[in-house]
Structures are given as structure tokens and as C-alpha cells.
Amino acid sequence: MQSSSVDAAEVAKFSALAQEWWDPAGKFAPLHKFNPVRLGFIRDTAEAHFARDPRGLRPFEGLSLLDIGCGGGLLSEPMARLGFKVLGADASERNIKTAAAHASAAGLDVDYRATTAEDLASEGLTFDVVLNMEVVEHVADLAAYLSACAHLVRPGGVMFVATLNKTLKSLALAKIGAEYVLGWLPRGTHDWSRFIEPAKLQAMLEENGLNVLKTQGVAFNPLGWDWRLSADTDVNYMMVASKP
């Protein structure tokens, strides 16, 4: 049963682009550019949190990971290669079919399910790591969604949340600039009214029993045409929270 935090219009929007997920020059090209910096941040942070050997090829063997709102699997696949037992979940059946087909072709064992955070939480499932990347700005009921996600984090585990700050700078760059001026993203990809300030997100996570460990800004570097970790959280940022 579809849960209250799911926005059917948002699911339909991304379902229509399902075949584009793995095209680095397609509609998700900016996400492909963004992927290396967020992958590095997730790996480094998780290795430190779980005291894993950074020199290992599969440092996270024995740990479970949920990639909620996984889309085509751009994060699920590299996480599986690093040793995590991965469940990729998305409310879009089309996204899940695309992700499953790509993982199968790559010979990767990733469990993909068309489901929601609320439904997974109602099953009593928990994970060592929950990836919640570029999802919170697309849900209909943020409080219900974050509550469900918090329940999915195992005691001692961590959740990564990546989203967009609600500032005039993010309106100019992430919405107007990216969608209407530069055409990096399809028009209508984001609704600025759903962007969320780090302080508000932190308060909501803490209300759900999580401790925020770190807030990390991410900024686009026009000279290198890539993304880098930054002290600037005015547009893109990632937050890491743990469950005691």
C-alpha cells in the first residue's frame, strides 16, 4: 500500500526518465558528475564509523545497507562492490526494473524492491547504513518520511542524508540556473519550496532519536567542471546521523 510520504507526481516524473539513469551524457549527467564526491564521502565516513580498513577491497563485508530512493542504482552498485549487503528501494517500479537489469548485467548481487520507507519500517527491517540521498526534497510528508527512515537505522548504525539548502543562492543556482539557464536538469526537477535548511533537518533527525555527527557542504567547481567537498552549505549539503 502506498504510504503517505510518497508524492505520486514525483514518482511519475522520475519513472518517465527511468531509461536515462545510466547514461552519463543523459538527463542524469549532473548526478554522474556528483557521484564520485558523494561516494568518497560515504566510504570515508563509514570506514571511520565502523572502524573498517580503508585499504580493503571490500571493507564493509558483513554490514547491511539500504539505499532508499535508489533510482537506477547509481549508489547501490558501488556500495555492493565495497562489500555491503545492499537493498535498493524505490517507489517507482520502472526505476527498480532499470536498476535490477543493470546490476544483473554487471554480475552484482543487489536486492531491489519497489517499496517505500514506511513499508520497510513496518516490516521491522533495520540496516547498518541508510543512504537517503537527494530524496527528502521530493517527498510529500517529510516528517512521516524521516520518522520511517529513522526506524530503519540499526542501533550503532548511521544515516546519510543529501539534499538542498533553502536559500536564495540555491534558488538561483540549483533551481533557476540548473534547470532554466544551463539546462543541466529537466525543468521541474526541483521545487524550491521543498528545500530544507540544515538546522531544520538536524532538528527533525534529532526528534527521531538520531544524533547528527557531521554536516558537509558540497560545491560545484566550474574550473574543474566537477564537485568537491566544501565548507559552503548554501546549496548542496550532506548530513550524517547515528542511532545510539
PDB file of C-alpha atoms in Angstrom:
ATOM      1  CA  MET A   1       0.000   0.000   0.000  1.00  0.00           C
ATOM      2  CA  GLN A   2       1.352   3.388  -0.972  1.00  0.00           C
ATOM      3  CA  SER A   3       2.336   5.354   2.086  1.00  0.00           C
ATOM      4  CA  SER A   4       1.574   8.966   2.933  1.00  0.00           C
ATOM      5  CA  SER A   5       5.050  10.380   2.330  1.00  0.00           C
ATOM      6  CA  VAL A   6       5.111   9.293  -1.303  1.00  0.00           C
ATOM      7  CA  ASP A   7       4.358  12.027  -3.837  1.00  0.00           C
ATOM      8  CA  ALA A   8       2.788  10.263  -6.838  1.00  0.00           C
ATOM      9  CA  ALA A   9       3.646  13.145  -9.170  1.00  0.00           C
ATOM     10  CA  GLU A  10       7.323  12.973  -8.192  1.00  0.00           C
ATOM     11  CA  VAL A  11       7.374   9.186  -8.699  1.00  0.00           C
ATOM     12  CA  ALA A  12       5.810   9.596 -12.148  1.00  0.00           C
ATOM     13  CA  LYS A  13       8.317  12.307 -13.068  1.00  0.00           C
ATOM     14  CA  PHE A  14      11.339  10.125 -12.328  1.00  0.00           C
ATOM     15  CA  SER A  15       9.694   6.974 -13.709  1.00  0.00           C
ATOM     16  CA  ALA A  16       9.434   8.722 -17.073  1.00  0.00           C
ATOM     17  CA  LEU A  17      13.225   9.125 -17.048  1.00  0.00           C
ATOM     18  CA  ALA A  18      13.984   5.570 -15.907  1.00  0.00           C
ATOM     19  CA  GLN A  19      15.895   4.572 -19.024  1.00  0.00           C
ATOM     20  CA  GLU A  20      18.210   7.589 -18.636  1.00  0.00           C
ATOM     21  CA  TRP A  21      19.748   6.624 -15.278  1.00  0.00           C
ATOM     22  CA  TRP A  22      22.948   5.033 -16.578  1.00  0.00           C
ATOM     23  CA  ASP A  23      23.619   7.430 -19.460  1.00  0.00           C
ATOM     24  CA  PRO A  24      26.431   9.747 -18.265  1.00  0.00           C
ATOM     25  CA  ALA A  25      25.525  12.205 -21.016  1.00  0.00           C
ATOM     26  CA  GLY A  26      21.749  11.980 -20.478  1.00  0.00           C
ATOM     27  CA  LYS A  27      19.224  13.657 -18.214  1.00  0.00           C
ATOM     28  CA  PHE A  28      21.084  12.453 -15.092  1.00  0.00           C
ATOM     29  CA  ALA A  29      24.506  13.684 -16.247  1.00  0.00           C
ATOM     30  CA  PRO A  30      24.808  16.077 -13.252  1.00  0.00           C
ATOM     31  CA  LEU A  31      24.255  13.127 -10.900  1.00  0.00           C
ATOM     32  CA  HIS A  32      27.028  11.172 -12.612  1.00  0.00           C
ATOM     33  CA  LYS A  33      29.311  14.161 -12.045  1.00  0.00           C
ATOM     34  CA  PHE A  34      28.195  14.363  -8.404  1.00  0.00           C
ATOM     35  CA  ASN A  35      28.565  10.631  -7.747  1.00  0.00           C
ATOM     36  CA  PRO A  36      32.346  10.384  -7.139  1.00  0.00           C
ATOM     37  CA  VAL A  37      32.376  13.018  -4.372  1.00  0.00           C
ATOM     38  CA  ARG A  38      29.411  11.564  -2.518  1.00  0.00           C
ATOM     39  CA  LEU A  39      30.746   8.020  -2.889  1.00  0.00           C
ATOM     40  CA  GLY A  40      34.070   9.079  -1.429  1.00  0.00           C
ATOM     41  CA  PHE A  41      32.375  10.855   1.456  1.00  0.00           C
ATOM     42  CA  ILE A  42      30.164   7.863   2.253  1.00  0.00           C
ATOM     43  CA  ARG A  43      33.077   5.435   2.110  1.00  0.00           C
ATOM     44  CA  ASP A  44      35.425   7.549   4.241  1.00  0.00           C
ATOM     45  CA  THR A  45      32.771   8.316   6.849  1.00  0.00           C
ATOM     46  CA  ALA A  46      31.516   4.726   7.084  1.00  0.00           C
ATOM     47  CA  GLU A  47      35.056   3.320   7.325  1.00  0.00           C
ATOM     48  CA  ALA A  48      35.783   5.619  10.255  1.00  0.00           C
ATOM     49  CA  HIS A  49      32.441   4.960  11.959  1.00  0.00           C
ATOM     50  CA  PHE A  50      32.676   1.166  11.727  1.00  0.00           C
ATOM     51  CA  ALA A  51      36.489   1.050  12.144  1.00  0.00           C
ATOM     52  CA  ARG A  52      36.996  -0.675   8.801  1.00  0.00           C
ATOM     53  CA  ASP A  53      40.300  -0.964   6.940  1.00  0.00           C
ATOM     54  CA  PRO A  54      40.385   1.657   4.167  1.00  0.00           C
ATOM     55  CA  ARG A  55      42.904  -0.476   2.263  1.00  0.00           C
ATOM     56  CA  GLY A  56      40.457  -3.363   1.886  1.00  0.00           C
ATOM     57  CA  LEU A  57      38.779  -4.083  -1.428  1.00  0.00           C
ATOM     58  CA  ARG A  58      35.523  -4.959   0.362  1.00  0.00           C
ATOM     59  CA  PRO A  59      35.834  -3.104   3.676  1.00  0.00           C
ATOM     60  CA  PHE A  60      32.142  -3.351   4.546  1.00  0.00           C
ATOM     61  CA  GLU A  61      31.747  -7.116   4.350  1.00  0.00           C
ATOM     62  CA  GLY A  62      29.152  -8.223   6.905  1.00  0.00           C
ATOM     63  CA  LEU A  63      27.321  -4.888   7.046  1.00  0.00           C
ATOM     64  CA  SER A  64      23.889  -4.118   5.568  1.00  0.00           C
ATOM     65  CA  LEU A  65      22.903  -1.006   3.634  1.00  0.00           C
ATOM     66  CA  LEU A  66      19.593   0.431   2.489  1.00  0.00           C
ATOM     67  CA  ASP A  67      19.633   2.829  -0.458  1.00  0.00           C
ATOM     68  CA  ILE A  68      16.204   4.444  -0.135  1.00  0.00           C
ATOM     69  CA  GLY A  69      15.028   6.232  -3.276  1.00  0.00           C
ATOM     70  CA  CYS A  70      17.741   4.357  -5.152  1.00  0.00           C
ATOM     71  CA  GLY A  71      16.637   5.364  -8.633  1.00  0.00           C
ATOM     72  CA  GLY A  72      18.639   3.412 -11.187  1.00  0.00           C
ATOM     73  CA  GLY A  73      21.162   2.172  -8.635  1.00  0.00           C
ATOM     74  CA  LEU A  74      23.992   4.667  -9.086  1.00  0.00           C
ATOM     75  CA  LEU A  75      24.907   4.301  -5.416  1.00  0.00           C
ATOM     76  CA  SER A  76      23.625   0.779  -4.762  1.00  0.00           C
ATOM     77  CA  GLU A  77      26.058  -0.841  -7.180  1.00  0.00           C
ATOM     78  CA  PRO A  78      29.299   0.692  -5.866  1.00  0.00           C
ATOM     79  CA  MET A  79      28.144   0.025  -2.297  1.00  0.00           C
ATOM     80  CA  ALA A  80      27.670  -3.659  -3.180  1.00  0.00           C
ATOM     81  CA  ARG A  81      31.163  -3.735  -4.696  1.00  0.00           C
ATOM     82  CA  LEU A  82      32.516  -2.432  -1.376  1.00  0.00           C
ATOM     83  CA  GLY A  83      31.055  -5.425   0.438  1.00  0.00           C
ATOM     84  CA  PHE A  84      27.727  -4.177   1.782  1.00  0.00           C
ATOM     85  CA  LYS A  85      24.671  -6.395   1.572  1.00  0.00           C
ATOM     86  CA  VAL A  86      22.516  -3.879  -0.313  1.00  0.00           C
ATOM     87  CA  LEU A  87      18.777  -3.367  -0.520  1.00  0.00           C
ATOM     88  CA  GLY A  88      17.854  -0.733  -3.084  1.00  0.00           C
ATOM     89  CA  ALA A  89      14.323   0.601  -2.615  1.00  0.00           C
ATOM     90  CA  ASP A  90      12.332   2.987  -4.779  1.00  0.00           C
ATOM     91  CA  ALA A  91       8.638   3.802  -5.108  1.00  0.00           C
ATOM     92  CA  SER A  92       8.954   3.609  -8.915  1.00  0.00           C
ATOM     93  CA  GLU A  93       8.581   0.159 -10.475  1.00  0.00           C
ATOM     94  CA  ARG A  94      10.277   1.409 -13.639  1.00  0.00           C
ATOM     95  CA  ASN A  95      13.314   2.652 -11.728  1.00  0.00           C
ATOM     96  CA  ILE A  96      13.604  -0.696  -9.949  1.00  0.00           C
ATOM     97  CA  LYS A  97      13.406  -2.653 -13.208  1.00  0.00           C
ATOM     98  CA  THR A  98      16.130  -0.465 -14.724  1.00  0.00           C
ATOM     99  CA  ALA A  99      18.326  -0.844 -11.621  1.00  0.00           C
ATOM    100  CA  ALA A 100      17.833  -4.620 -11.423  1.00  0.00           C
ATOM    101  CA  ALA A 101      18.618  -5.140 -15.099  1.00  0.00           C
ATOM    102  CA  HIS A 102      21.804  -3.084 -14.862  1.00  0.00           C
ATOM    103  CA  ALA A 103      23.026  -4.872 -11.728  1.00  0.00           C
ATOM    104  CA  SER A 104      22.311  -8.250 -13.288  1.00  0.00           C
ATOM    105  CA  ALA A 105      24.284  -7.335 -16.404  1.00  0.00           C
ATOM    106  CA  ALA A 106      27.165  -6.257 -14.169  1.00  0.00           C
ATOM    107  CA  GLY A 107      27.045  -9.515 -12.202  1.00  0.00           C
ATOM    108  CA  LEU A 108      26.232  -7.751  -8.937  1.00  0.00           C
ATOM    109  CA  ASP A 109      24.030  -9.125  -6.179  1.00  0.00           C
ATOM    110  CA  VAL A 110      21.757  -6.239  -5.202  1.00  0.00           C
ATOM    111  CA  ASP A 111      18.277  -6.797  -3.808  1.00  0.00           C
ATOM    112  CA  TYR A 112      15.960  -4.273  -5.453  1.00  0.00           C
ATOM    113  CA  ARG A 113      12.399  -3.699  -4.283  1.00  0.00           C
ATOM    114  CA  ALA A 114       9.646  -1.328  -5.401  1.00  0.00           C
ATOM    115  CA  THR A 115       8.556  -0.168  -1.966  1.00  0.00           C
ATOM    116  CA  THR A 116       8.602   2.747   0.473  1.00  0.00           C
ATOM    117  CA  ALA A 117      10.429   3.647   3.673  1.00  0.00           C
ATOM    118  CA  GLU A 118       7.217   3.287   5.654  1.00  0.00           C
ATOM    119  CA  ASP A 119       6.531  -0.193   4.323  1.00  0.00           C
ATOM    120  CA  LEU A 120      10.081  -1.330   5.063  1.00  0.00           C
ATOM    121  CA  ALA A 121       9.846   0.084   8.582  1.00  0.00           C
ATOM    122  CA  SER A 122       6.529  -1.688   9.133  1.00  0.00           C
ATOM    123  CA  GLU A 123       8.343  -4.960   8.377  1.00  0.00           C
ATOM    124  CA  GLY A 124      10.718  -4.220  11.245  1.00  0.00           C
ATOM    125  CA  LEU A 125      13.783  -4.128   8.991  1.00  0.00           C
ATOM    126  CA  THR A 126      16.924  -2.321  10.144  1.00  0.00           C
ATOM    127  CA  PHE A 127      20.261  -1.605   8.487  1.00  0.00           C
ATOM    128  CA  ASP A 128      23.776  -0.606   9.494  1.00  0.00           C
ATOM    129  CA  VAL A 129      23.738   2.187   6.905  1.00  0.00           C
ATOM    130  CA  VAL A 130      20.789   4.012   5.368  1.00  0.00           C
ATOM    131  CA  LEU A 131      21.511   6.161   2.327  1.00  0.00           C
ATOM    132  CA  ASN A 132      18.912   8.888   1.951  1.00  0.00           C
ATOM    133  CA  MET A 133      20.417  10.801  -0.949  1.00  0.00           C
ATOM    134  CA  GLU A 134      18.567  13.528  -2.853  1.00  0.00           C
ATOM    135  CA  VAL A 135      15.194  12.182  -1.694  1.00  0.00           C
ATOM    136  CA  VAL A 136      13.879  14.373   1.129  1.00  0.00           C
ATOM    137  CA  GLU A 137      13.163  17.276  -1.232  1.00  0.00           C
ATOM    138  CA  HIS A 138      10.812  15.050  -3.259  1.00  0.00           C
ATOM    139  CA  VAL A 139       8.534  13.556  -0.578  1.00  0.00           C
ATOM    140  CA  ALA A 140       5.016  14.719   0.256  1.00  0.00           C
ATOM    141  CA  ASP A 141       5.244  14.357   4.046  1.00  0.00           C
ATOM    142  CA  LEU A 142       8.778  14.974   5.278  1.00  0.00           C
ATOM    143  CA  ALA A 143       8.031  14.305   8.952  1.00  0.00           C
ATOM    144  CA  ALA A 144       6.446  10.909   8.229  1.00  0.00           C
ATOM    145  CA  TYR A 145       9.223  10.001   5.837  1.00  0.00           C
ATOM    146  CA  LEU A 146      12.077  10.859   8.215  1.00  0.00           C
ATOM    147  CA  SER A 147      10.328   9.043  11.049  1.00  0.00           C
ATOM    148  CA  ALA A 148      10.193   5.884   8.942  1.00  0.00           C
ATOM    149  CA  CYS A 149      13.812   6.267   7.840  1.00  0.00           C
ATOM    150  CA  ALA A 150      14.983   6.713  11.438  1.00  0.00           C
ATOM    151  CA  HIS A 151      13.303   3.435  12.365  1.00  0.00           C
ATOM    152  CA  LEU A 152      15.285   1.726   9.613  1.00  0.00           C
ATOM    153  CA  VAL A 153      18.657   2.595  11.187  1.00  0.00           C
ATOM    154  CA  ARG A 154      20.017  -0.146  13.427  1.00  0.00           C
ATOM    155  CA  PRO A 155      21.389   0.900  16.858  1.00  0.00           C
ATOM    156  CA  GLY A 156      25.006   1.836  16.235  1.00  0.00           C
ATOM    157  CA  GLY A 157      24.232   2.489  12.570  1.00  0.00           C
ATOM    158  CA  VAL A 158      24.283   5.683  10.528  1.00  0.00           C
ATOM    159  CA  MET A 159      22.107   7.510   8.045  1.00  0.00           C
ATOM    160  CA  PHE A 160      23.425   9.771   5.298  1.00  0.00           C
ATOM    161  CA  VAL A 161      21.078  12.485   4.054  1.00  0.00           C
ATOM    162  CA  ALA A 162      21.928  14.586   0.996  1.00  0.00           C
ATOM    163  CA  THR A 163      19.687  17.454  -0.023  1.00  0.00           C
ATOM    164  CA  LEU A 164      19.499  21.157  -0.896  1.00  0.00           C
ATOM    165  CA  ASN A 165      19.520  24.129   1.439  1.00  0.00           C
ATOM    166  CA  LYS A 166      16.658  26.618   1.215  1.00  0.00           C
ATOM    167  CA  THR A 167      18.494  29.848   0.398  1.00  0.00           C
ATOM    168  CA  LEU A 168      18.333  32.495  -2.295  1.00  0.00           C
ATOM    169  CA  LYS A 169      21.624  31.096  -3.551  1.00  0.00           C
ATOM    170  CA  SER A 170      20.106  27.636  -4.007  1.00  0.00           C
ATOM    171  CA  LEU A 171      17.102  29.162  -5.769  1.00  0.00           C
ATOM    172  CA  ALA A 172      19.412  30.973  -8.173  1.00  0.00           C
ATOM    173  CA  LEU A 173      21.840  28.122  -8.804  1.00  0.00           C
ATOM    174  CA  ALA A 174      20.075  24.783  -8.180  1.00  0.00           C
ATOM    175  CA  LYS A 175      16.661  25.771  -9.500  1.00  0.00           C
ATOM    176  CA  ILE A 176      16.773  28.692 -11.934  1.00  0.00           C
ATOM    177  CA  GLY A 177      20.369  28.223 -13.099  1.00  0.00           C
ATOM    178  CA  ALA A 178      20.471  24.426 -13.334  1.00  0.00           C
ATOM    179  CA  GLU A 179      17.014  23.958 -14.862  1.00  0.00           C
ATOM    180  CA  TYR A 180      16.285  27.103 -16.876  1.00  0.00           C
ATOM    181  CA  VAL A 181      19.601  28.765 -17.740  1.00  0.00           C
ATOM    182  CA  LEU A 182      22.153  25.960 -18.137  1.00  0.00           C
ATOM    183  CA  GLY A 183      19.692  23.142 -18.788  1.00  0.00           C
ATOM    184  CA  TRP A 184      21.636  20.707 -16.587  1.00  0.00           C
ATOM    185  CA  LEU A 185      18.399  19.285 -15.204  1.00  0.00           C
ATOM    186  CA  PRO A 186      14.942  18.852 -16.757  1.00  0.00           C
ATOM    187  CA  ARG A 187      12.666  21.763 -15.903  1.00  0.00           C
ATOM    188  CA  GLY A 188      10.563  20.954 -12.879  1.00  0.00           C
ATOM    189  CA  THR A 189      13.109  18.571 -11.339  1.00  0.00           C
ATOM    190  CA  HIS A 190      13.082  20.514  -8.078  1.00  0.00           C
ATOM    191  CA  ASP A 191      10.552  22.500  -6.094  1.00  0.00           C
ATOM    192  CA  TRP A 192      12.470  25.154  -4.140  1.00  0.00           C
ATOM    193  CA  SER A 193       9.725  25.315  -1.512  1.00  0.00           C
ATOM    194  CA  ARG A 194      10.724  21.761  -0.501  1.00  0.00           C
ATOM    195  CA  PHE A 195      14.395  22.550   0.029  1.00  0.00           C
ATOM    196  CA  ILE A 196      15.332  22.379   3.714  1.00  0.00           C
ATOM    197  CA  GLU A 197      17.749  24.297   5.919  1.00  0.00           C
ATOM    198  CA  PRO A 198      20.413  22.187   7.696  1.00  0.00           C
ATOM    199  CA  ALA A 199      19.243  23.378  11.125  1.00  0.00           C
ATOM    200  CA  LYS A 200      15.681  22.266  10.398  1.00  0.00           C
ATOM    201  CA  LEU A 201      16.798  18.891   9.047  1.00  0.00           C
ATOM    202  CA  GLN A 202      19.044  18.356  12.068  1.00  0.00           C
ATOM    203  CA  ALA A 203      16.176  19.155  14.439  1.00  0.00           C
ATOM    204  CA  MET A 204      13.897  16.683  12.650  1.00  0.00           C
ATOM    205  CA  LEU A 205      16.518  13.931  12.783  1.00  0.00           C
ATOM    206  CA  GLU A 206      17.130  14.570  16.473  1.00  0.00           C
ATOM    207  CA  GLU A 207      13.384  14.448  17.151  1.00  0.00           C
ATOM    208  CA  ASN A 208      13.511  10.919  15.753  1.00  0.00           C
ATOM    209  CA  GLY A 209      16.252   9.770  18.106  1.00  0.00           C
ATOM    210  CA  LEU A 210      19.294  10.293  15.892  1.00  0.00           C
ATOM    211  CA  ASN A 211      22.483  12.185  16.745  1.00  0.00           C
ATOM    212  CA  VAL A 212      23.866  14.388  13.974  1.00  0.00           C
ATOM    213  CA  LEU A 213      27.604  13.741  13.627  1.00  0.00           C
ATOM    214  CA  LYS A 214      28.538  15.936  10.700  1.00  0.00           C
ATOM    215  CA  THR A 215      27.173  18.385   8.133  1.00  0.00           C
ATOM    216  CA  GLN A 216      29.223  18.585   4.953  1.00  0.00           C
ATOM    217  CA  GLY A 217      28.814  21.113   2.175  1.00  0.00           C
ATOM    218  CA  VAL A 218      29.322  20.185  -1.465  1.00  0.00           C
ATOM    219  CA  ALA A 219      30.063  22.773  -4.130  1.00  0.00           C
ATOM    220  CA  PHE A 220      30.401  22.744  -7.909  1.00  0.00           C
ATOM    221  CA  ASN A 221      33.824  23.755  -9.200  1.00  0.00           C
ATOM    222  CA  PRO A 222      33.392  25.421 -12.633  1.00  0.00           C
ATOM    223  CA  LEU A 223      37.137  25.339 -13.354  1.00  0.00           C
ATOM    224  CA  GLY A 224      37.454  21.576 -12.981  1.00  0.00           C
ATOM    225  CA  TRP A 225      33.824  21.052 -14.011  1.00  0.00           C
ATOM    226  CA  ASP A 226      33.350  18.768 -11.028  1.00  0.00           C
ATOM    227  CA  TRP A 227      32.020  18.651  -7.468  1.00  0.00           C
ATOM    228  CA  ARG A 228      34.096  18.964  -4.318  1.00  0.00           C
ATOM    229  CA  LEU A 229      33.551  18.802  -0.581  1.00  0.00           C
ATOM    230  CA  SER A 230      33.296  22.331   0.739  1.00  0.00           C
ATOM    231  CA  ALA A 231      32.604  24.375   3.854  1.00  0.00           C
ATOM    232  CA  ASP A 232      29.805  26.013   1.851  1.00  0.00           C
ATOM    233  CA  THR A 233      26.398  24.502   2.700  1.00  0.00           C
ATOM    234  CA  ASP A 234      24.380  27.236   0.971  1.00  0.00           C
ATOM    235  CA  VAL A 235      23.272  24.960  -1.889  1.00  0.00           C
ATOM    236  CA  ASN A 236      24.129  21.243  -1.588  1.00  0.00           C
ATOM    237  CA  TYR A 237      24.970  19.508   1.660  1.00  0.00           C
ATOM    238  CA  MET A 238      25.168  16.060   3.232  1.00  0.00           C
ATOM    239  CA  MET A 239      24.324  15.237   6.847  1.00  0.00           C
ATOM    240  CA  VAL A 240      25.419  12.164   8.800  1.00  0.00           C
ATOM    241  CA  ALA A 241      23.405  10.982  11.798  1.00  0.00           C
ATOM    242  CA  SER A 242      23.854   7.958  14.062  1.00  0.00           C
ATOM    243  CA  LYS A 243      21.477   5.950  16.215  1.00  0.00           C
ATOM    244  CA  PRO A 244      22.728   5.326  19.778  1.00  0.00           C
TER     245      PRO A 244
END
